């Protein structure tokens, strides 16, 4: 309920004494009084003029009537008559003194009458004329005095009446105006003031309403009330909005605080991890401002660009610097303290400049990770093997920092090298044993062209001893001899290569060439065993990066195994197919199938294990060596019985050279 409801009219009136009502009353009173005074003054002035006009009129009438009568009496010096006439003039209203004076004599006759003595007065001196001897002659003077005292008294009375009546009227009218003003305006203003005094926009309250009968047409007060209610409503709305905004802000701030805390915790965790990780970690930065320009210029092969612009590579290298290192970095790089490592970072890659180039390339291509094994020179002059891991946060900008991890793999590399050596040795031993198996065949294979060479040489010698040697035949036979000698030499070269112990190499090779060379070594064996060989090449197949001798070893091994499996079929019945296919872009595959009995189901899982064999006198190392060789080349080898010829099927797949 609005507080104005409890306000009584008398309270409003009392309040008005101090408020606008009193000022209104005083204002009305002063204004009315001033107006009344002015009006009264005007009224009095007009009355004064009227009264004075009356007296003057009277004096004029005396001037018109009395001089002739008084002249007659004065001519006859009739004192008594003159006195009567003077007294009659004195009796007229406002006349206070009348004097008749004779003129023209030494002792003039003076008749004087006076009623009272006051000022101010109106006087009039009138000549008394008489026709003497046909001429108008002044014989005396009539002097009349009229007093204004009565006029002033009347005017005073009138003024008093006007002032009292006007004053009373003004006061009453003012009081009435005050009352009306209070009823119509002031009490409502007080209601509004009280409403606004206790109004609280935090709490919804009833709308402001005036305690009165609503006028037929909303008046100014209604408009004020409506404006106030609108104002209150918009204040409350603003407050609600403000509160909602505050709540949202508070939530936002709380969330930010939580996020900051989480960030701080994450930062602490990161610091903790960074410093306590058992891996050498270094935070680095570089300057890769040139990269966007290179991208824009359409440079895709950064390696080639570095070849053409070595100074750019030098600049990039000299710009990389270490900002922070952990304890393990100090230990790994044999530094005295962290400060010794902070600064230019290029020296980390002096032993493996290629790795740094490739790291730059990986950054250039926007990769967030880069891993490579490399060698690092420690500060005490040793060279160790490390796995270099570079991690870059997204998005990678020109100055985005890099986290470099170095894991010491010196021991691992040593063991791996040793293992590789062992595997190479094993493969070599496998080849030697294979050659041992094939020795008779190979010897025969060499013998045959050598026999042909000897026979041809003999024939040539005989032809040359003739008186006319048949040079044409000699030339032809010499060419054949040469071919036989080359074939024998080829076999010896292959055999020697198989027997030789060398480090595995990686050369670009066509798989079909390798198969041809392997079959050359086996040609006699194939002939003896009466096996039919189908070589289905794939001329369009890409080249592979491989060690020629090791791959020949694999092909020979798989073909010999197939021939062994075909033995029970008897000579002339065995079939072996060697097919090269491209199973997917970037891959080359060799499939070796036979029409033998196939692989026993229980052997399938164990086939490539070392020392697994089903043949008597077999070592069980052939397929194990094949798998080692193929896997060392980044390929896979598998066996099944899904052969188009009905027997076993061996498949090895190798990645094509880039
Ligand atoms: P080994 O030849 O000394 O037995 P391998 O590792 O070369 O050793 O072969 C292992 C085993 O795989 C063989 O004993 C044989 O049982 C099986 N095997 C290999 N090739 C074939 C094939 N083409 N058909 C059937 N079985 C085969």
XYZ file of C-alpha atoms and ligand atoms in Angstrom:
685
model
C 0.000 0.000 0.000
C 1.480 3.391 -0.888
C 2.495 5.314 2.211
C 0.471 8.336 1.121
C -2.692 6.497 2.156
C -1.917 7.138 5.806
C -1.498 10.885 5.307
C -4.331 13.038 6.572
C -5.330 16.327 4.916
C -4.421 18.303 8.026
C -0.974 16.820 7.880
C -0.765 17.936 4.308
C -1.896 21.418 5.337
C 0.601 21.482 8.174
C 3.242 20.391 5.752
C 2.131 23.125 3.428
C 2.963 25.762 5.979
C 6.568 24.929 5.458
C 6.274 24.114 1.843
C 5.102 25.415 -1.412
C 1.605 26.253 -0.006
C 2.956 28.946 2.294
C 5.024 30.412 -0.480
C 1.961 30.336 -2.698
C -0.103 32.048 0.020
C 2.516 34.739 0.614
C 2.920 35.218 -3.111
C -0.824 35.554 -3.678
C -1.126 37.911 -0.707
C 1.712 40.156 -1.794
C 0.537 40.224 -5.357
C -3.106 40.911 -4.351
C -2.045 43.572 -1.887
C 0.072 45.367 -4.454
C -2.776 45.202 -6.969
C -5.283 46.330 -4.311
C -3.083 49.239 -3.309
C -2.629 50.352 -6.899
C -6.351 50.018 -7.607
C -7.230 51.858 -4.383
C -4.821 54.650 -5.195
C -6.340 54.997 -8.644
C -9.834 54.933 -7.156
C -8.949 57.586 -4.542
C -7.302 59.773 -7.101
C -10.386 59.629 -9.294
C -12.659 60.392 -6.282
C -10.396 63.276 -5.275
C -10.564 64.697 -8.768
C -14.336 64.363 -8.692
C -14.734 66.052 -5.280
C -12.391 68.902 -6.208
C -14.365 69.252 -9.464
C -17.576 69.601 -7.416
C -16.059 72.364 -5.223
C -14.747 74.182 -8.255
C -18.153 73.878 -9.862
C -19.671 75.360 -6.747
C -17.198 78.221 -6.769
C -18.043 78.816 -10.421
C -21.761 78.914 -9.566
C -21.022 81.485 -6.771
C -19.015 83.470 -9.309
C -21.903 83.471 -11.707
C -24.714 84.381 -9.256
C -23.367 86.353 -6.294
C -21.119 89.192 -7.719
C -24.122 91.039 -9.246
C -26.207 90.863 -6.025
C -23.233 91.769 -3.832
C -22.372 94.587 -6.318
C -25.819 96.141 -5.772
C -25.471 96.001 -1.989
C -21.860 97.255 -2.154
C -22.936 100.221 -4.362
C -25.428 101.212 -1.737
C -22.965 100.430 1.034
C -25.664 98.319 2.632
C -23.567 96.579 5.253
C -26.435 94.511 6.619
C -27.391 93.202 3.202
C -23.785 92.445 2.433
C -23.412 90.493 5.675
C -26.529 88.434 4.868
C -25.187 87.630 1.413
C -21.745 86.736 2.702
C -23.269 84.464 5.406
C -25.407 82.742 2.785
C -22.282 81.971 0.731
C -20.499 80.637 3.829
C -23.314 78.217 4.415
C -22.597 76.487 1.161
C -20.703 73.108 1.626
C -16.904 73.199 1.890
C -16.833 77.087 1.953
C -14.820 78.164 4.959
C -14.273 81.925 4.394
C -15.891 84.737 2.342
C -14.596 88.344 2.128
C -16.063 91.325 0.251
C -13.692 94.239 -0.176
C -14.481 97.609 -1.685
C -11.928 98.906 -4.179
C -11.058 102.400 -5.287
C -11.438 104.257 -1.898
C -9.061 105.160 0.864
C -11.153 103.403 3.483
C -12.608 100.450 1.766
C -15.545 98.640 3.193
C -14.651 95.024 4.148
C -17.184 92.430 5.096
C -15.617 89.137 6.226
C -17.080 85.817 7.399
C -15.099 82.661 8.417
C -16.218 79.258 9.591
C -13.044 77.445 10.320
C -9.343 77.543 9.502
C -7.679 74.644 7.763
C -5.367 73.846 4.922
C -5.231 73.057 2.155
C -7.786 75.287 0.539
C -9.141 76.312 -2.839
C -9.452 80.076 -3.276
C -11.229 82.173 -5.848
C -11.088 85.990 -6.215
C -14.002 87.376 -8.159
C -14.338 90.999 -9.335
C -17.565 92.850 -8.336
C -18.545 95.076 -11.259
C -21.201 97.916 -11.652
C -22.249 99.958 -14.657
C -21.436 103.541 -13.645
C -22.294 106.324 -16.019
C -22.695 103.874 -18.834
C -19.350 102.178 -18.092
C -18.658 98.820 -16.412
C -16.510 99.517 -13.407
C -15.022 97.226 -10.694
C -16.227 98.449 -7.357
C -15.043 95.581 -5.230
C -13.631 92.055 -4.872
C -15.287 88.877 -3.647
C -12.734 86.488 -2.108
C -13.898 82.938 -1.407
C -11.983 80.146 0.347
C -13.142 76.499 0.053
C -11.574 73.832 2.351
C -10.597 70.287 1.127
C -10.659 68.793 4.636
C -13.963 67.016 4.073
C -12.760 65.716 0.779
C -9.710 64.218 2.450
C -11.762 62.759 5.266
C -14.119 61.110 2.829
C -11.260 59.761 0.807
C -9.579 58.398 3.971
C -12.757 56.594 4.953
C -13.176 55.251 1.489
C -9.553 54.049 1.416
C -9.993 52.334 4.745
C -13.122 50.526 3.584
C -11.480 49.454 0.316
C -8.306 48.223 1.989
C -10.096 46.309 4.722
C -12.610 44.720 2.394
C -10.011 43.947 -0.295
C -7.557 42.633 2.315
C -10.169 40.306 3.804
C -11.230 39.179 0.369
C -7.642 38.560 -0.743
C -6.879 36.608 2.382
C -9.974 34.457 2.042
C -9.396 33.876 -1.658
C -5.760 32.985 -0.942
C -6.797 30.564 1.733
C -9.286 29.047 -0.653
C -6.660 28.795 -3.395
C -4.323 27.237 -0.868
C -6.944 24.695 0.096
C -7.810 23.908 -3.512
C -4.124 23.704 -4.405
C -3.565 21.396 -1.479
C -6.515 19.171 -2.467
C -5.616 19.084 -6.103
C -1.842 19.114 -6.130
C 0.138 19.340 -2.932
C -1.200 16.289 -1.142
C -0.593 14.226 -4.268
C 2.896 15.661 -4.531
C 3.436 14.601 -0.926
C 2.127 11.119 -1.807
C 4.521 10.946 -4.740
C 7.370 12.238 -2.566
C 6.605 9.676 0.148
C 6.367 6.913 -2.471
C 9.693 7.885 -3.930
C 11.245 8.214 -0.479
C 10.532 4.592 0.424
C 10.809 3.251 -3.138
C 13.367 0.478 -3.405
C 14.179 -0.743 -6.892
C 15.711 -3.914 -5.452
C 12.218 -5.116 -4.516
C 9.180 -5.105 -6.746
C 6.489 -2.799 -5.211
C 2.910 -1.901 -6.115
C 2.654 0.864 -8.676
C 2.223 4.448 -7.487
C -1.492 5.443 -7.334
C -3.066 8.720 -6.211
C -5.879 8.662 -3.677
C -8.526 10.507 -5.591
C -11.369 10.007 -7.972
C -9.769 9.680 -11.375
C -10.560 12.642 -13.654
C -12.419 11.861 -16.898
C -9.340 12.810 -18.873
C -5.905 12.077 -17.371
C -4.429 15.328 -16.101
C -0.840 16.432 -15.494
C -0.694 14.530 -12.196
C -1.767 11.340 -13.915
C 0.977 11.944 -16.447
C 3.465 12.487 -13.635
C 2.295 9.259 -11.948
C 2.502 7.387 -15.245
C 5.976 8.794 -15.830
C 7.028 7.751 -12.325
C 5.614 4.269 -12.764
C 7.366 3.977 -16.135
C 10.543 5.235 -14.516
C 10.189 2.697 -11.674
C 9.501 -0.097 -14.132
C 12.500 0.790 -16.239
C 14.611 1.176 -13.080
C 13.578 -2.299 -11.949
C 14.208 -3.688 -15.408
C 17.604 -1.998 -15.507
C 18.315 -3.334 -12.043
C 17.295 -6.850 -13.071
C 19.416 -6.575 -16.217
C 22.252 -5.160 -14.198
C 21.942 -8.001 -11.713
C 21.853 -10.557 -14.496
C 24.904 -8.899 -16.029
C 26.582 -8.865 -12.617
C 25.754 -12.542 -12.102
C 27.124 -13.347 -15.551
C 30.183 -11.257 -14.790
C 30.654 -12.987 -11.461
C 30.360 -16.368 -13.139
C 32.735 -15.220 -15.822
C 35.205 -13.983 -13.236
C 34.843 -17.220 -11.243
C 35.392 -19.219 -14.418
C 38.381 -17.098 -15.313
C 39.792 -17.590 -11.850
C 39.225 -21.340 -12.154
C 40.834 -21.303 -15.587
C 43.754 -19.260 -14.338
C 44.177 -21.660 -11.438
C 43.999 -24.590 -13.822
C 46.476 -22.801 -16.062
C 48.755 -22.139 -13.118
C 48.476 -25.744 -12.041
C 49.114 -26.882 -15.600
C 52.074 -24.516 -15.773
C 53.368 -25.888 -12.482
C 52.823 -29.433 -13.675
C 54.596 -28.564 -16.888
C 57.518 -27.007 -14.948
C 57.563 -30.036 -12.701
C 57.507 -32.415 -15.647
C 59.984 -30.315 -17.576
C 62.549 -30.294 -14.809
C 61.982 -33.745 -13.345
C 61.560 -35.761 -16.534
C 64.273 -38.366 -16.949
C 64.578 -37.148 -20.551
C 66.720 -34.219 -21.589
C 64.230 -31.423 -22.388
C 65.061 -28.032 -23.815
C 62.823 -25.121 -24.640
C 63.988 -23.367 -27.759
C 63.030 -20.622 -30.117
C 64.058 -19.599 -33.583
C 63.237 -17.074 -36.221
C 61.222 -18.493 -39.079
C 59.995 -15.201 -40.531
C 61.161 -16.318 -43.954
C 58.770 -19.318 -44.085
C 55.537 -17.424 -44.979
C 57.376 -15.661 -47.807
C 58.694 -19.000 -49.080
C 55.212 -20.497 -48.926
C 53.917 -17.525 -50.863
C 56.672 -17.933 -53.422
C 55.459 -21.522 -53.926
C 58.514 -23.269 -52.464
C 57.513 -26.851 -51.635
C 60.856 -28.625 -51.666
C 62.701 -26.865 -48.850
C 65.590 -29.308 -49.095
C 66.259 -28.263 -52.699
C 65.814 -24.631 -51.696
C 68.448 -25.073 -48.972
C 70.788 -26.612 -51.563
C 70.324 -23.556 -53.759
C 70.429 -21.068 -50.853
C 72.835 -22.362 -48.213
C 72.983 -18.945 -46.548
C 69.261 -19.242 -45.643
C 69.960 -22.557 -43.902
C 72.901 -20.934 -42.116
C 70.752 -18.015 -40.987
C 67.981 -20.320 -39.710
C 70.558 -22.434 -37.876
C 72.248 -19.479 -36.239
C 68.856 -18.086 -35.117
C 67.813 -21.110 -33.079
C 68.576 -20.762 -29.412
C 67.967 -22.665 -26.187
C 65.959 -20.743 -23.583
C 65.705 -23.296 -20.824
C 67.019 -26.789 -20.099
C 66.268 -29.367 -17.439
C 68.694 -31.177 -15.175
C 68.824 -34.268 -17.391
C 69.975 -32.112 -20.352
C 72.898 -30.846 -18.289
C 73.743 -34.415 -17.369
C 73.325 -35.803 -20.878
C 75.381 -33.128 -22.602
C 78.024 -33.207 -19.850
C 77.626 -29.527 -19.057
C 78.635 -27.957 -15.761
C 75.325 -26.170 -15.379
C 72.201 -25.130 -17.278
C 73.648 -21.710 -18.144
C 76.327 -23.423 -20.220
C 73.654 -24.819 -22.536
C 71.400 -21.775 -22.793
C 72.054 -19.765 -25.943
C 72.793 -20.694 -29.571
C 71.545 -24.212 -30.290
C 73.063 -24.937 -33.697
C 75.969 -26.870 -32.125
C 73.538 -29.650 -31.145
C 73.354 -30.654 -34.798
C 77.011 -30.370 -35.856
C 77.222 -34.179 -35.943
C 73.871 -34.619 -37.729
C 73.256 -31.559 -39.934
C 70.806 -33.573 -42.047
C 68.524 -34.024 -39.035
C 68.363 -30.268 -38.487
C 67.520 -29.745 -42.162
C 64.713 -32.279 -41.926
C 63.504 -30.692 -38.673
C 63.302 -27.338 -40.498
C 61.423 -29.036 -43.331
C 58.949 -30.599 -40.896
C 58.324 -27.166 -39.346
C 57.979 -25.667 -42.802
C 55.240 -28.205 -43.554
C 53.473 -27.294 -40.296
C 54.089 -30.611 -38.540
C 53.787 -30.486 -34.774
C 56.052 -33.507 -34.226
C 59.422 -34.517 -35.538
C 61.400 -37.576 -34.418
C 64.706 -38.775 -35.669
C 67.733 -40.583 -34.357
C 70.886 -38.518 -34.509
C 74.307 -38.063 -33.057
C 75.162 -35.277 -30.637
C 78.559 -34.060 -29.522
C 78.621 -33.602 -25.750
C 80.506 -30.720 -24.171
C 83.301 -33.056 -23.072
C 83.928 -34.039 -26.678
C 82.151 -37.394 -26.876
C 79.581 -38.272 -29.518
C 76.438 -40.007 -28.336
C 73.380 -41.408 -30.102
C 70.109 -39.744 -29.190
C 66.505 -39.884 -30.244
C 65.665 -36.287 -31.060
C 61.996 -35.421 -30.512
C 60.725 -32.004 -31.459
C 57.278 -30.890 -30.434
C 55.656 -27.621 -31.480
C 52.417 -26.210 -30.066
C 49.677 -25.254 -32.524
C 49.389 -22.862 -34.290
C 52.977 -22.791 -35.430
C 53.984 -19.189 -35.992
C 57.309 -17.712 -36.984
C 58.397 -17.431 -33.357
C 56.476 -20.320 -31.757
C 58.748 -21.968 -29.177
C 59.800 -25.562 -29.597
C 60.254 -28.304 -27.038
C 63.234 -30.480 -27.847
C 63.626 -33.859 -26.171
C 66.833 -35.869 -26.346
C 66.800 -39.511 -25.246
C 70.129 -41.220 -24.909
C 69.992 -44.312 -27.110
C 73.718 -44.913 -27.385
C 73.425 -48.322 -25.740
C 70.344 -49.199 -27.747
C 72.055 -48.227 -30.975
C 75.097 -50.276 -29.980
C 72.928 -53.335 -29.269
C 70.943 -52.757 -32.426
C 74.123 -52.463 -34.479
C 75.370 -55.635 -32.889
C 72.088 -57.358 -33.644
C 72.192 -56.123 -37.195
C 75.720 -57.423 -37.457
C 74.543 -60.769 -36.104
C 71.684 -60.813 -38.532
C 74.000 -59.925 -41.380
C 76.301 -62.678 -40.249
C 73.359 -65.047 -40.034
C 72.185 -64.080 -43.485
C 75.719 -64.606 -44.713
C 75.872 -67.984 -43.026
C 72.523 -68.796 -44.603
C 73.899 -67.848 -47.989
C 77.015 -69.912 -47.488
C 74.885 -72.877 -46.511
C 72.641 -72.209 -49.503
C 75.691 -72.036 -51.763
C 76.896 -75.290 -50.192
C 73.583 -76.863 -51.114
C 73.811 -75.455 -54.622
C 77.534 -75.924 -55.057
C 77.236 -78.998 -57.314
C 74.647 -77.222 -59.370
C 76.678 -74.026 -59.540
C 79.859 -75.920 -60.419
C 77.943 -77.583 -63.211
C 76.506 -74.273 -64.256
C 80.006 -72.821 -64.508
C 81.448 -75.931 -66.041
C 79.008 -75.985 -68.870
C 79.928 -72.593 -70.393
C 83.584 -73.250 -69.627
C 83.341 -76.590 -71.550
C 81.676 -74.739 -74.366
C 84.441 -72.111 -74.253
C 87.120 -74.826 -74.422
C 85.391 -76.644 -77.312
C 84.849 -73.398 -79.184
C 88.466 -72.325 -78.639
C 89.586 -75.695 -79.994
C 87.392 -75.297 -83.088
C 88.616 -71.727 -83.646
C 92.199 -72.897 -83.328
C 91.541 -75.631 -85.921
C 89.901 -73.126 -88.281
C 92.757 -70.681 -87.871
C 95.320 -73.411 -88.747
C 93.730 -73.865 -92.151
C 95.435 -72.092 -95.098
C 92.255 -70.067 -95.568
C 90.561 -69.772 -92.235
C 86.749 -69.291 -92.499
C 86.836 -65.907 -90.822
C 83.094 -65.464 -90.826
C 82.569 -68.695 -88.819
C 85.554 -67.804 -86.606
C 83.941 -64.459 -85.816
C 80.566 -66.048 -85.029
C 82.058 -68.751 -82.842
C 84.221 -66.187 -81.049
C 81.077 -64.217 -80.196
C 79.413 -67.404 -78.852
C 82.542 -68.205 -76.873
C 82.549 -64.766 -75.410
C 78.895 -65.150 -74.397
C 79.648 -68.503 -72.717
C 82.625 -66.997 -70.927
C 80.488 -64.076 -69.779
C 77.784 -66.423 -68.496
C 80.399 -68.379 -66.520
C 81.856 -65.125 -65.254
C 78.380 -63.856 -64.315
C 77.679 -66.960 -62.251
C 81.029 -66.657 -60.560
C 80.380 -62.983 -59.815
C 76.932 -63.802 -58.318
C 78.318 -66.726 -56.382
C 81.152 -64.598 -55.085
C 78.735 -61.854 -54.159
C 76.597 -64.399 -52.292
C 79.645 -65.743 -50.531
C 81.115 -62.337 -49.782
C 80.549 -60.827 -46.358
C 79.751 -57.206 -46.715
C 77.698 -54.518 -45.061
C 74.110 -54.434 -46.301
C 73.633 -51.722 -48.951
C 70.639 -49.888 -50.270
C 70.535 -49.533 -54.039
C 67.614 -48.759 -56.323
C 66.661 -52.081 -57.887
C 63.959 -53.585 -60.042
C 62.594 -56.665 -58.282
C 62.369 -58.519 -61.613
C 66.101 -58.076 -62.170
C 66.781 -59.571 -58.762
C 64.529 -62.545 -59.615
C 66.323 -63.057 -62.956
C 69.710 -63.076 -61.258
C 68.530 -65.485 -58.562
C 67.114 -67.831 -61.200
C 70.471 -67.732 -62.995
C 72.091 -69.294 -59.957
C 69.351 -71.900 -59.833
C 69.046 -72.713 -63.505
C 70.933 -75.989 -63.334
C 69.117 -77.080 -60.179
C 65.812 -76.285 -61.868
C 66.831 -78.307 -64.861
C 67.952 -81.268 -62.785
C 64.767 -81.245 -60.692
C 62.658 -80.966 -63.816
C 60.619 -78.079 -62.415
C 58.772 -75.663 -64.630
C 59.458 -72.011 -63.705
C 57.168 -69.143 -64.657
C 58.520 -65.663 -64.112
C 55.774 -63.091 -64.603
C 57.462 -59.672 -64.434
C 55.843 -56.274 -63.853
C 57.867 -53.886 -66.045
C 55.979 -50.843 -64.764
C 56.646 -51.663 -61.103
C 58.602 -48.971 -59.243
C 62.088 -49.619 -58.008
C 62.896 -50.560 -54.450
C 65.813 -49.553 -52.239
C 67.425 -52.827 -51.288
C 70.531 -54.917 -50.903
C 70.756 -56.930 -54.124
C 72.501 -59.970 -52.669
C 70.156 -60.224 -49.675
C 67.058 -60.041 -51.861
C 68.524 -62.661 -54.208
C 69.056 -64.777 -51.125
C 65.371 -64.475 -50.254
C 64.234 -65.401 -53.783
C 66.693 -68.318 -53.981
C 65.621 -69.525 -50.532
C 61.902 -69.457 -51.314
C 62.444 -71.107 -54.726
C 64.684 -73.846 -53.262
C 62.056 -74.491 -50.527
C 59.385 -74.755 -53.218
C 61.555 -77.169 -55.218
C 62.080 -79.263 -52.087
C 58.311 -79.320 -51.511
C 57.797 -80.361 -55.151
C 60.249 -83.274 -54.958
C 57.566 -85.890 -54.112
C 55.707 -85.021 -57.316
C 58.585 -86.373 -59.389
C 60.595 -84.703 -62.120
C 58.609 -82.905 -64.775
C 55.554 -82.314 -62.622
C 56.579 -79.403 -60.436
C 55.561 -75.842 -61.222
C 56.785 -72.654 -59.598
C 55.503 -69.180 -60.470
C 57.316 -65.979 -59.480
C 55.049 -62.958 -60.008
C 55.783 -59.298 -59.363
C 52.759 -57.078 -58.677
C 52.075 -53.574 -57.424
C 49.437 -54.116 -54.700
C 49.155 -50.415 -53.847
C 50.916 -47.260 -54.942
C 54.371 -47.139 -53.386
C 54.529 -50.900 -52.816
C 56.044 -53.770 -54.787
C 55.185 -57.362 -54.059
C 56.688 -60.692 -55.105
C 54.503 -63.818 -54.986
C 56.183 -67.242 -55.160
C 53.698 -70.102 -55.590
C 54.037 -73.805 -56.281
C 51.818 -76.748 -57.010
C 53.248 -78.790 -54.170
C 51.398 -80.213 -51.145
C 51.204 -76.793 -49.467
C 52.126 -75.878 -45.896
C 50.779 -78.002 -43.086
C 48.090 -76.192 -41.146
C 49.878 -76.606 -37.807
C 53.104 -75.256 -39.319
C 51.657 -71.995 -40.620
C 52.101 -70.026 -37.366
C 55.649 -71.280 -36.759
C 57.034 -71.175 -40.288
C 59.216 -68.066 -39.830
C 60.501 -69.041 -36.386
C 64.171 -69.879 -36.119
C 64.955 -73.601 -36.225
C 61.479 -74.566 -37.342
C 61.730 -77.281 -39.936
C 59.785 -80.306 -41.078
C 62.433 -81.644 -43.373
C 65.002 -84.154 -42.243
C 68.442 -82.568 -42.197
C 66.833 -79.140 -42.501
C 68.151 -76.330 -40.268
C 64.927 -74.338 -40.045
C 66.825 -71.061 -40.595
C 65.935 -70.273 -44.231
C 62.540 -68.612 -43.675
C 63.722 -66.923 -40.443
C 66.569 -65.301 -42.402
C 64.117 -64.325 -45.176
C 61.887 -62.553 -42.647
C 64.845 -60.745 -41.037
C 66.020 -59.527 -44.455
C 62.563 -58.395 -45.603
C 61.779 -56.626 -42.321
C 65.191 -54.909 -42.373
C 64.081 -53.512 -45.719
C 60.833 -52.193 -44.156
C 58.722 -54.926 -45.748
C 56.571 -57.882 -44.721
C 56.614 -61.549 -45.577
C 53.723 -63.980 -45.245
C 52.830 -67.561 -46.167
C 49.545 -69.302 -46.933
C 48.081 -71.964 -49.168
C 46.021 -69.651 -51.368
C 48.183 -70.493 -54.395
C 46.832 -70.308 -57.936
C 48.880 -73.452 -58.603
C 47.379 -75.368 -55.668
C 50.345 -75.516 -53.282
C 52.030 -73.023 -50.954
C 52.177 -69.312 -51.524
C 54.859 -66.979 -50.130
C 54.418 -63.249 -50.506
C 56.867 -60.503 -49.616
C 56.067 -56.848 -50.003
C 58.572 -53.992 -50.030
C 58.156 -50.217 -50.074
C 59.024 -48.589 -53.368
C 61.917 -46.135 -53.340
C 60.789 -42.504 -52.890
P 64.340 -75.800 -43.754
O 64.284 -75.604 -45.230
O 65.697 -75.986 -43.264
O 63.357 -76.731 -43.228
P 63.041 -73.349 -43.762
O 62.965 -72.239 -42.731
O 63.530 -72.939 -45.093
O 63.896 -74.423 -43.147
O 61.623 -73.952 -43.901
C 60.899 -74.252 -42.790
C 59.763 -75.174 -43.092
O 58.783 -74.545 -43.896
C 60.097 -76.332 -43.942
O 60.676 -77.380 -43.118
C 58.782 -76.752 -44.547
O 58.073 -77.544 -43.651
C 58.081 -75.451 -44.687
N 58.075 -75.015 -46.087
C 58.872 -74.070 -46.612
N 58.563 -73.838 -47.904
C 57.523 -74.667 -48.214
C 56.738 -74.895 -49.389
N 56.968 -74.243 -50.530
N 55.752 -75.797 -49.286
C 55.498 -76.463 -48.148
N 56.198 -76.264 -47.016
C 57.206 -75.389 -47.050
